[in-house]
CSV table of C-alpha atoms in Angstrom, one decimal:
chain,number,residue,atom,x,y,z
A,146,MET,CA,92.5,61.2,-248.3
A,147,SER,CA,93.5,61.4,-252.0
A,148,SER,CA,92.2,59.1,-254.6
A,149,LYS,CA,95.6,57.6,-255.0
A,150,THR,CA,95.8,56.7,-251.2
A,151,GLN,CA,92.3,55.3,-251.4
A,152,THR,CA,93.3,53.1,-254.4
A,153,GLY,CA,96.5,51.9,-252.5
A,154,ILE,CA,94.3,51.0,-249.6
A,155,ALA,CA,91.8,49.2,-251.6
A,156,GLY,CA,94.5,47.3,-253.4
A,157,THR,CA,96.1,46.2,-250.1
A,158,VAL,CA,92.8,45.1,-248.7
A,159,ARG,CA,92.0,43.2,-252.1
A,160,GLY,CA,95.3,41.5,-251.9
A,161,ARG,CA,94.9,40.5,-248.3
A,162,LEU,CA,91.3,39.2,-249.0
A,163,ILE,CA,92.3,37.2,-252.0
A,164,ARG,CA,95.3,35.6,-250.1
A,165,GLY,CA,93.0,34.9,-247.1
A,166,LEU,CA,90.4,33.2,-249.2
A,167,GLY,CA,93.1,31.0,-250.8
A,168,ALA,CA,94.7,30.1,-247.5
A,169,THR,CA,91.3,29.5,-246.0
A,170,ALA,CA,90.3,27.2,-248.9
A,171,LEU,CA,93.5,25.1,-248.1
A,172,GLY,CA,92.1,23.9,-244.9
A,173,PRO,CA,89.4,21.6,-246.2
A,174,VAL,CA,91.8,20.3,-248.9
A,175,VAL,CA,94.3,19.4,-246.2
A,176,THR,CA,91.5,17.6,-244.2
A,177,ALA,CA,90.6,15.5,-247.1
A,178,ILE,CA,94.1,14.5,-247.8
A,179,VAL,CA,94.5,13.5,-244.1
A,180,GLN,CA,91.3,11.6,-244.3
A,181,ILE,CA,92.2,9.8,-247.7
A,182,VAL,CA,95.8,9.0,-246.7
A,183,SER,CA,95.4,8.2,-243.0
A,184,VAL,CA,92.3,5.7,-243.4
A,185,PRO,CA,94.0,3.0,-245.5
A,186,VAL,CA,97.3,3.2,-243.8
A,187,PHE,CA,95.9,2.7,-240.5
A,188,LEU,CA,93.5,-0.2,-241.6
A,189,HIS,CA,96.3,-1.9,-243.4
A,190,PHE,CA,98.9,-1.8,-240.6
A,191,TRP,CA,96.5,-2.0,-237.6
A,192,GLY,CA,93.2,-3.7,-238.8
A,193,VAL,CA,89.7,-2.5,-238.2
A,194,ARG,CA,89.6,-3.2,-234.5
A,195,LEU,CA,92.8,-1.4,-233.4
A,196,TYR,CA,92.1,1.6,-235.7
A,197,GLY,CA,88.4,1.7,-234.4
A,198,GLU,CA,89.8,1.8,-230.8
A,199,TRP,CA,92.2,4.7,-231.8
A,200,LEU,CA,89.3,6.6,-233.3
A,201,ILE,CA,87.5,6.3,-230.0
A,202,ILE,CA,90.4,7.5,-227.8
A,203,SER,CA,91.5,10.2,-230.4
A,204,ALA,CA,88.1,11.7,-230.4
A,205,ILE,CA,87.9,12.5,-226.7
A,206,PRO,CA,90.8,15.2,-226.6
A,207,THR,CA,88.8,17.1,-229.1
A,208,TYR,CA,86.6,18.3,-226.7
A,209,LEU,CA,89.4,19.8,-224.5
A,210,ALA,CA,89.5,22.4,-227.4
A,211,LEU,CA,86.2,23.7,-225.7
A,212,SER,CA,88.2,24.7,-222.6
A,213,ASP,CA,89.1,28.1,-224.1
A,214,VAL,CA,85.4,29.0,-223.7
A,215,GLY,CA,85.4,31.0,-226.8
A,216,PHE,CA,88.2,33.4,-225.7
A,217,GLY,CA,90.5,32.6,-228.4
A,218,SER,CA,88.1,33.5,-231.2
A,219,VAL,CA,86.8,36.8,-229.5
A,220,ALA,CA,90.3,37.9,-228.5
A,221,ALA,CA,91.3,37.6,-232.3
A,222,ASN,CA,88.5,39.9,-233.2
A,223,ASP,CA,89.4,42.2,-230.3
A,224,MET,CA,93.1,42.3,-231.2
A,225,THR,CA,92.3,42.9,-235.0
A,226,MET,CA,89.9,45.8,-234.4
A,227,ARG,CA,92.5,47.5,-231.9
A,228,VAL,CA,95.5,47.3,-234.3
A,229,ALA,CA,93.3,48.6,-237.2
A,230,ALA,CA,92.5,51.6,-234.6
A,231,GLY,CA,96.2,52.0,-233.9
A,232,ASP,CA,96.0,50.7,-230.4
A,233,ARG,CA,98.7,48.2,-230.2
A,234,ASP,CA,99.1,48.4,-226.5
A,235,GLY,CA,95.4,47.4,-226.0
A,236,ALA,CA,96.0,44.4,-228.6
A,237,LEU,CA,98.9,43.3,-226.6
A,238,GLU,CA,96.9,43.5,-223.3
A,239,THR,CA,94.2,41.3,-224.9
A,240,TYR,CA,96.9,38.9,-226.1
A,241,GLN,CA,98.7,38.4,-222.9
A,242,THR,CA,95.5,38.2,-220.8
A,243,THR,CA,93.8,35.6,-223.1
A,244,ARG,CA,97.0,33.5,-223.3
A,245,ALA,CA,97.2,33.5,-219.4
A,246,LEU,CA,93.6,32.7,-219.3
A,247,ILE,CA,93.5,29.8,-221.9
A,248,SER,CA,96.6,28.4,-220.4
A,249,LEU,CA,95.0,28.3,-216.8
A,250,THR,CA,91.6,26.8,-217.9
A,251,SER,CA,93.2,24.2,-220.4
A,252,VAL,CA,95.6,23.1,-217.6
A,253,LEU,CA,92.7,22.8,-215.2
A,254,ALA,CA,90.5,20.9,-217.6
A,255,GLY,CA,93.6,18.7,-218.5
A,256,ILE,CA,94.2,17.7,-214.9
A,257,VAL,CA,90.6,16.7,-214.4
A,258,LEU,CA,90.5,14.6,-217.6
A,259,LEU,CA,93.8,13.0,-216.6
A,260,SER,CA,92.5,12.1,-213.3
A,261,VAL,CA,89.5,10.5,-215.0
A,262,ILE,CA,91.7,8.5,-217.5
A,263,TRP,CA,93.8,7.1,-214.7
A,264,LEU,CA,91.2,6.5,-212.0
A,265,LEU,CA,88.1,5.3,-213.9
A,266,PRO,CA,88.0,2.0,-216.0
A,267,LEU,CA,87.7,3.8,-219.3
A,268,GLY,CA,88.9,0.7,-221.2
A,269,ARG,CA,86.0,-1.4,-220.1
A,270,TRP,CA,83.5,1.3,-220.4
A,271,LEU,CA,84.7,2.2,-224.1
A,272,ASN,CA,85.2,-1.7,-224.8
A,273,LEU,CA,88.8,-1.4,-225.7
A,274,SER,CA,90.2,-4.8,-226.3
A,275,SER,CA,93.1,-4.4,-228.7
A,276,MET,CA,94.9,-2.2,-226.2
A,277,ALA,CA,96.2,-3.2,-222.8
A,278,ILE,CA,94.9,-0.8,-220.0
A,279,TYR,CA,98.2,1.1,-219.6
A,280,GLU,CA,98.7,1.3,-223.5
A,281,SER,CA,95.1,3.0,-223.8
A,282,ARG,CA,95.6,5.3,-220.7
A,283,SER,CA,99.1,6.5,-221.9
A,284,ALA,CA,97.9,7.1,-225.5
A,285,LEU,CA,95.0,9.0,-224.3
A,286,SER,CA,97.2,11.0,-221.9
A,287,LEU,CA,99.6,12.0,-224.7
A,288,LEU,CA,96.6,13.0,-226.9
A,289,LEU,CA,95.2,15.3,-224.3
A,290,VAL,CA,98.7,17.0,-223.9
A,291,TYR,CA,98.5,17.4,-227.6
A,292,ALA,CA,95.2,19.2,-227.4
A,293,LEU,CA,96.5,21.5,-224.7
A,294,VAL,CA,99.4,22.4,-226.9
A,295,SER,CA,97.1,23.0,-229.8
A,296,LEU,CA,95.2,25.5,-227.8
A,297,GLN,CA,98.2,27.7,-227.6
A,298,ALA,CA,98.5,27.9,-231.3
A,299,LEU,CA,95.1,29.5,-231.4
A,300,LEU,CA,96.6,32.8,-230.1
A,301,PHE,CA,99.5,32.5,-232.4
A,302,MET,CA,96.9,32.6,-235.2
A,303,ALA,CA,95.2,35.6,-233.5
A,304,GLY,CA,98.7,37.2,-233.7
A,305,PHE,CA,99.0,36.6,-237.5
A,306,ARG,CA,95.5,37.7,-238.0
A,307,CYS,CA,95.6,41.1,-236.1
A,308,ASP,CA,98.6,42.4,-238.0
A,309,GLY,CA,97.4,41.5,-241.5
A,310,ASN,CA,99.3,38.1,-241.8
A,311,TYR,CA,96.1,35.9,-241.6
A,312,ALA,CA,96.9,33.9,-244.9
A,313,PHE,CA,100.5,33.3,-243.8
A,314,GLY,CA,99.3,32.0,-240.4
A,315,MET,CA,96.9,29.6,-242.2
A,316,VAL,CA,99.4,28.3,-244.6
A,317,VAL,CA,101.7,27.7,-241.5
A,318,ASP,CA,99.1,25.9,-239.7
A,319,ASN,CA,98.2,23.5,-242.6
A,320,LEU,CA,101.8,22.8,-243.1
A,321,ILE,CA,101.9,21.8,-239.5
A,322,ARG,CA,98.9,19.5,-240.0
A,323,LEU,CA,100.6,17.8,-243.0
A,324,THR,CA,103.8,17.4,-241.2
A,325,GLU,CA,101.9,15.5,-238.5
A,326,LEU,CA,100.3,13.2,-241.2
A,327,VAL,CA,103.6,12.3,-242.6
A,328,ALA,CA,105.2,11.8,-239.2
A,329,VAL,CA,102.2,9.5,-238.3
A,330,VAL,CA,102.1,7.5,-241.4
A,331,PHE,CA,105.9,6.7,-241.1
A,332,ALA,CA,105.4,5.7,-237.6
A,333,VAL,CA,102.4,3.5,-238.3
A,334,ALA,CA,104.2,1.9,-241.4
A,335,LEU,CA,107.1,1.0,-239.0
A,336,SER,CA,104.8,-0.9,-236.7
A,337,ALA,CA,104.3,1.7,-234.1
A,338,ARG,CA,101.5,1.1,-231.6
A,339,PRO,CA,99.1,3.7,-230.3
A,340,ILE,CA,101.4,5.1,-227.5
A,341,ALA,CA,104.1,5.8,-230.0
A,342,VAL,CA,101.9,7.3,-232.5
A,343,ALA,CA,100.3,9.6,-229.9
A,344,GLY,CA,103.9,10.6,-228.8
A,345,VAL,CA,105.0,11.3,-232.5
A,346,LEU,CA,102.0,13.5,-232.7
A,347,LEU,CA,102.8,15.4,-229.7
A,348,VAL,CA,106.3,16.0,-230.7
A,349,ALA,CA,105.3,17.2,-234.2
A,350,ARG,CA,102.6,19.5,-232.6
A,351,ILE,CA,105.2,20.9,-230.0
A,352,LEU,CA,107.8,21.6,-232.7
A,353,GLY,CA,105.1,23.0,-235.0
A,354,THR,CA,103.8,25.4,-232.4
A,355,ILE,CA,107.3,26.6,-231.5
A,356,VAL,CA,107.9,27.3,-235.0
A,357,MET,CA,104.5,29.1,-235.4
A,358,GLY,CA,105.2,31.2,-232.4
A,359,TRP,CA,108.7,32.1,-233.7
A,360,LEU,CA,107.3,33.1,-237.0
A,361,MET,CA,104.6,35.2,-235.4
A,362,LEU,CA,107.2,37.2,-233.6
A,363,ARG,CA,109.2,37.7,-236.6
A,364,LYS,CA,106.1,39.1,-238.3
A,365,SER,CA,104.9,41.1,-235.2
A,366,PRO,CA,107.7,41.5,-232.8
A,367,TRP,CA,105.6,43.8,-230.5
A,368,LEU,CA,103.3,40.8,-229.7
A,369,ARG,CA,105.8,39.6,-227.0
A,370,HIS,CA,105.0,36.9,-224.5
A,371,GLY,CA,104.6,37.6,-220.9
A,372,ILE,CA,102.2,38.4,-218.1
A,373,GLY,CA,103.0,42.1,-217.5
A,374,ARG,CA,99.9,43.1,-219.6
A,375,VAL,CA,97.4,40.7,-218.0
A,376,ARG,CA,94.3,42.6,-216.6
A,377,MET,CA,91.1,41.2,-215.2
A,378,ALA,CA,89.3,44.1,-217.0
A,379,SER,CA,90.1,42.5,-220.3
A,380,VAL,CA,88.7,39.2,-219.1
A,381,ARG,CA,85.5,40.9,-218.1
A,382,ARG,CA,85.2,42.8,-221.4
A,383,LEU,CA,85.6,39.7,-223.3
A,384,ALA,CA,83.6,37.3,-221.0
A,385,LEU,CA,80.2,37.8,-222.4
A,386,PRO,CA,81.0,37.4,-226.3
A,387,ALA,CA,83.3,34.5,-225.3
A,388,VAL,CA,80.5,32.6,-223.6
A,389,ALA,CA,78.1,33.5,-226.2
A,390,TYR,CA,80.4,32.2,-228.9
A,391,MET,CA,80.0,28.8,-227.3
A,392,ALA,CA,76.4,28.6,-228.5
A,393,PHE,CA,77.6,28.1,-232.1
A,394,PRO,CA,79.4,24.7,-231.5
A,395,ALA,CA,76.8,23.8,-229.1
A,396,GLY,CA,74.1,24.5,-231.7
A,397,ASN,CA,76.2,22.9,-234.5
A,398,ALA,CA,76.2,19.6,-232.3
A,399,LEU,CA,72.4,19.9,-231.7
A,400,SER,CA,72.2,20.3,-235.5
A,401,LEU,CA,74.2,17.4,-236.6
A,402,GLN,CA,74.4,14.8,-233.8
A,403,GLY,CA,71.1,15.7,-232.3
A,404,MET,CA,69.3,15.2,-235.5
A,405,VAL,CA,70.8,11.9,-236.1
A,406,VAL,CA,69.6,10.9,-232.6
A,407,VAL,CA,66.0,11.9,-233.2
A,408,ILE,CA,66.0,10.2,-236.7
A,409,GLY,CA,67.3,7.0,-235.0
A,410,LEU,CA,64.5,7.1,-232.4
A,411,ALA,CA,61.9,7.8,-234.9
A,412,LEU,CA,62.9,5.8,-237.9
A,413,GLY,CA,65.7,3.5,-237.0
A,414,PRO,CA,69.4,2.9,-237.9
A,415,VAL,CA,68.9,2.3,-241.6
A,416,ALA,CA,67.2,5.8,-242.1
A,417,VAL,CA,70.1,7.4,-240.0
A,418,THR,CA,72.7,5.9,-242.5
A,419,THR,CA,70.7,7.2,-245.4
A,420,PHE,CA,70.3,10.7,-244.0
A,421,SER,CA,73.9,11.1,-242.8
A,422,ALA,CA,75.1,10.2,-246.3
A,423,MET,CA,72.9,12.7,-248.0
A,424,ARG,CA,73.7,15.4,-245.5
A,425,THR,CA,77.5,14.7,-245.7
A,426,LEU,CA,77.1,15.1,-249.5
A,427,THR,CA,75.4,18.5,-249.2
A,428,ARG,CA,77.9,19.9,-246.6
A,429,PHE,CA,80.4,20.0,-249.5
A,430,ALA,CA,78.4,23.3,-250.5
A,431,PHE,CA,78.6,24.4,-246.8
A,432,GLN,CA,82.3,24.2,-247.0
A,433,ILE,CA,82.3,26.8,-249.8
A,434,ALA,CA,80.2,29.3,-247.7
A,435,ASP,CA,82.4,28.7,-244.7
A,436,THR,CA,85.5,29.4,-246.7
A,437,ILE,CA,84.2,32.8,-247.8
A,438,LYS,CA,83.2,33.6,-244.3
A,439,LEU,CA,86.5,32.7,-242.7
A,440,GLY,CA,88.3,34.6,-245.4
A,441,VAL,CA,86.7,37.8,-245.0
A,442,TRP,CA,86.3,37.7,-241.2
A,443,PRO,CA,89.8,39.2,-240.5
A,444,GLU,CA,89.5,42.2,-243.1
A,445,LEU,CA,85.7,43.0,-241.6
A,446,SER,CA,87.3,43.2,-238.1
A,447,ALA,CA,89.9,45.3,-239.4
A,448,ALA,CA,87.4,47.6,-241.1
A,449,TYR,CA,85.5,47.8,-237.9
A,450,GLY,CA,88.5,49.0,-235.9
A,451,ALA,CA,89.3,51.6,-238.5
A,452,GLN,CA,85.5,52.8,-238.6
A,453,ASN,CA,85.6,52.3,-242.3
A,454,TRP,CA,82.1,51.7,-242.8
A,455,ASN,CA,81.9,51.8,-246.4
A,456,LEU,CA,84.5,49.0,-246.8
A,457,ALA,CA,82.7,47.0,-244.0
A,458,ARG,CA,79.5,47.2,-246.0
A,459,LYS,CA,81.3,46.1,-249.2
A,460,LEU,CA,83.0,43.1,-247.6
A,461,HIS,CA,79.7,41.9,-246.3
A,462,ARG,CA,77.7,42.4,-249.5
A,463,THR,CA,80.5,40.7,-251.6
A,464,ALA,CA,80.8,37.8,-249.1
A,465,CYS,CA,77.1,37.2,-249.2
A,466,GLN,CA,76.7,37.7,-252.8
A,467,ALA,CA,79.5,35.1,-253.5
A,468,SER,CA,78.2,32.6,-251.1
A,469,LEU,CA,74.7,32.8,-252.4
A,470,TRP,CA,75.8,32.4,-256.1
A,471,LEU,CA,78.2,29.7,-255.4
A,472,SER,CA,75.7,27.8,-253.1
A,473,ILE,CA,73.1,27.9,-255.9
A,474,LEU,CA,75.7,26.6,-258.5
A,475,ALA,CA,76.7,23.8,-255.9
A,476,VAL,CA,72.9,22.9,-255.4
A,477,VAL,CA,72.4,22.8,-259.3
A,478,PHE,CA,75.3,20.3,-259.6
A,479,LEU,CA,74.1,18.2,-256.6
A,480,PHE,CA,70.5,18.3,-258.0
A,481,ILE,CA,71.8,16.8,-261.1
A,482,ALA,CA,74.7,14.5,-259.9
A,483,GLY,CA,73.7,13.7,-256.3
A,484,GLY,CA,72.0,10.5,-256.8
A,485,ARG,CA,74.9,9.1,-258.9
A,486,ILE,CA,77.5,10.2,-256.5
A,487,VAL,CA,75.7,8.5,-253.5
A,488,THR,CA,75.4,5.2,-255.6
A,489,VAL,CA,79.1,5.2,-256.5
A,490,TRP,CA,80.2,6.5,-253.2
A,491,SER,CA,78.3,3.7,-251.2
A,492,HIS,CA,78.7,0.9,-253.9
A,493,GLY,CA,75.0,0.8,-254.2
A,494,ARG,CA,74.4,0.0,-250.4
A,495,ILE,CA,72.5,3.3,-249.9
A,496,VAL,CA,69.4,4.3,-251.7
A,497,MET,CA,68.8,8.0,-251.8
A,498,ASP,CA,65.5,9.4,-250.4
A,499,VAL,CA,65.2,11.9,-253.4
A,500,SER,CA,62.4,14.0,-251.7
A,501,ALA,CA,64.5,14.5,-248.5
A,502,PHE,CA,67.6,15.2,-250.6
A,503,ARG,CA,65.9,17.9,-252.5
A,504,TRP,CA,64.6,19.6,-249.1
A,505,LEU,CA,68.3,19.4,-248.1
A,506,LEU,CA,69.5,21.2,-251.0
A,507,LEU,CA,67.1,24.0,-250.1
A,508,VAL,CA,68.7,24.0,-246.7
A,509,VAL,CA,72.0,24.6,-248.3
A,510,VAL,CA,71.0,27.8,-250.0
A,511,ALA,CA,69.3,29.2,-246.9
A,512,ASN,CA,72.1,28.1,-244.4
A,513,SER,CA,75.0,29.3,-246.6
A,514,PHE,CA,73.5,32.8,-247.1
A,515,TRP,CA,72.7,33.6,-243.3
A,516,ASN,CA,76.0,31.8,-242.0
A,517,THR,CA,78.0,34.2,-244.3
A,518,SER,CA,76.0,37.2,-243.2
A,519,SER,CA,76.6,36.3,-239.4
A,520,VAL,CA,80.3,37.2,-239.8
A,521,ALA,CA,79.1,41.2,-239.7
A,522,THR,CA,78.3,40.8,-235.9
A,523,MET,CA,80.8,38.1,-235.1
A,524,ALA,CA,83.8,40.0,-236.5
A,525,SER,CA,82.8,42.8,-234.0
A,526,ASN,CA,82.1,40.6,-231.1
A,527,LYS,CA,78.3,41.5,-231.1
A,528,HIS,CA,77.2,38.0,-231.9
A,529,GLN,CA,75.4,37.5,-228.5
A,530,ARG,CA,71.8,37.7,-229.8
A,531,ILE,CA,72.3,35.7,-232.9
A,532,ALA,CA,74.3,33.1,-231.0
A,533,ALA,CA,71.3,32.7,-228.5
A,534,ALA,CA,68.8,32.6,-231.4
A,535,TYR,CA,70.8,30.0,-233.3
A,536,PHE,CA,71.1,27.6,-230.4
A,537,ALA,CA,67.4,27.9,-229.5
A,538,ALA,CA,66.4,27.3,-233.0
A,539,THR,CA,68.5,24.2,-233.4
A,540,ALA,CA,67.1,22.9,-230.2
A,541,ALA,CA,63.8,23.4,-231.4
A,542,ALA,CA,64.4,21.9,-234.8
A,543,THR,CA,65.1,18.5,-233.1
A,544,VAL,CA,61.5,18.7,-231.5
A,545,VAL,CA,60.0,19.7,-234.7
A,546,ALA,CA,61.9,17.0,-236.6
A,547,TYR,CA,60.6,14.3,-234.2
A,548,LEU,CA,57.1,15.6,-234.8
A,549,LEU,CA,57.4,15.6,-238.6
A,550,LEU,CA,59.3,12.3,-239.1
A,551,PRO,CA,56.6,10.0,-238.6
A,552,ARG,CA,54.5,11.6,-241.2
A,553,PHE,CA,57.0,12.9,-243.7
A,554,GLY,CA,59.9,10.4,-243.1
A,555,LEU,CA,63.4,11.9,-243.7
A,556,SER,CA,61.8,14.8,-245.4
A,557,GLY,CA,60.5,15.8,-242.0
A,558,ALA,CA,64.0,16.2,-240.7
A,559,ALA,CA,65.1,18.3,-243.8
A,560,MET,CA,61.9,20.5,-243.3
A,561,ALA,CA,62.8,21.1,-239.8
A,562,LEU,CA,66.3,22.2,-240.8
A,563,LEU,CA,64.8,24.6,-243.4
A,564,ILE,CA,62.4,26.1,-241.0
A,565,VAL,CA,65.5,26.9,-238.7
A,566,ASP,CA,67.5,28.4,-241.3
A,567,ILE,CA,64.9,30.7,-242.7
A,568,THR,CA,63.8,31.8,-239.2
A,569,VAL,CA,67.5,32.2,-237.8
A,570,GLY,CA,68.4,33.7,-241.2
A,571,TRP,CA,66.0,36.5,-241.2
A,572,PHE,CA,67.0,37.4,-237.8
A,573,VAL,CA,70.8,37.3,-238.5
A,574,VAL,CA,70.5,39.3,-241.7
A,575,LYS,CA,68.5,42.0,-239.9
A,576,SER,CA,71.1,42.1,-237.0
A,577,SER,CA,73.9,42.4,-239.6
A,578,LEU,CA,72.3,45.1,-241.5
A,579,MET,CA,71.7,47.1,-238.1
A,580,GLU,CA,75.3,46.7,-237.2
A,581,LEU,CA,76.4,48.1,-240.5
A,582,ASP,CA,73.8,50.7,-240.7
A,583,GLU,CA,72.5,49.5,-244.1
A,584,GLY,CA,69.0,49.3,-245.5
A,585,LEU,CA,67.3,45.9,-246.5
A,586,ARG,CA,66.4,47.2,-250.0
A,587,GLN,CA,69.8,48.4,-250.8
A,588,PHE,CA,71.5,45.3,-249.6
A,589,LEU,CA,69.1,43.0,-251.5
A,590,LYS,CA,69.7,45.1,-254.7
A,591,ALA,CA,73.3,44.6,-254.4
A,592,LEU,CA,73.1,40.9,-253.4
A,593,LEU,CA,71.0,39.9,-256.5
A,594,ARG,CA,73.3,41.6,-259.1
A,595,VAL,CA,75.6,39.0,-260.9
A,596,PRO,CA,79.0,38.8,-259.0
A,597,ASP,CA,81.3,41.3,-260.4
A,598,GLY,CA,84.6,40.2,-258.5
A,599,LEU,CA,86.5,42.0,-256.0
A,600,GLN,CA,87.6,45.0,-258.0
A,601,ARG,CA,84.9,47.1,-256.2
A,602,LEU,CA,86.5,46.7,-252.8
């Protein structure tokens, strides 16, 4: 390959990577806008009680997103690698098979949950008093359908991603979320009740998903819909990495909600509030690392598919390097300003545990580093071992935290998290370097250099 061609390829990858990182960074911004705008609007027009009940019923359908059993994510990896290898027929087979499978499993899950909604006394169990029984059941049913439609958008995103249009797809997805926000705000301001708001959300999501699918076909007309390429062999091939992928959200739930439960049992609700506030603040730095990870993911899958190992190693090194240095900068900022931020944020009602907060800052650096490195195995659907290790470690962390909390207070919970991140981190980095056929010394040497941007890709 000529040097001119290599330069052209490098420029294309660099451009897609920059666009992908920018589009991925847009996600947390949109989430913040949604939270900042929606909370005061709902509270003003609905009041605390009705809004609280809306939060309860709107949280339930989010669990329906798990009904794809991880197939959406591993299918996106598989499609990207196949397209990079010139196998569009194989990518189309994966696309149609996964869409059929997700449609089937999500509909079955929806039928079960709709039956539960209309047959069981959820209103009494959830202590819903501001909504009539029919209103709460109808609103929750509409939100469940909304979640089912959202699952279909996962594969449209896979279509964008596999053909080098990841950034475009992310922008479209976030525009849909902003459109939903505007529609809901107008509906609530016009005195709409929960049923109407759920209906508005559903209509906006259906229209947005139709537009997303149309745009995907405009970009990649070869990714046609249908069932002609559905194959059980594809299901069997993707089943193990898909099921393994579910260990990550399960481990996250243990790490976040499980730790809250353990602290509540050991130290009480006041300690829970303090720890949750400090951890929420530190997760700002986690978002930086996650943005880097998600932004580099599609390009790493493509590099695997093309068997461009030099590019894969450079992408991994650059992502880990950027994540490490940016997390250190974030930690320095939070070390200096964290106490003041918590005081202003809570209006002085939360007193920071300084020792625990400093331990949590160490957790930020450890977690950000290995979480970014994990993309090396996740992008190639070879994440089964690290997924199992992560789930086992987060389960063990809750036990360790329960043992440390009586002696060390909230610092004990942070220590348990740090132990997990160091242990899992070492295992993940070793697995990533094995996948990339790279030596630890060479990797560390590149990692500890001052970042020099993306020009080396």
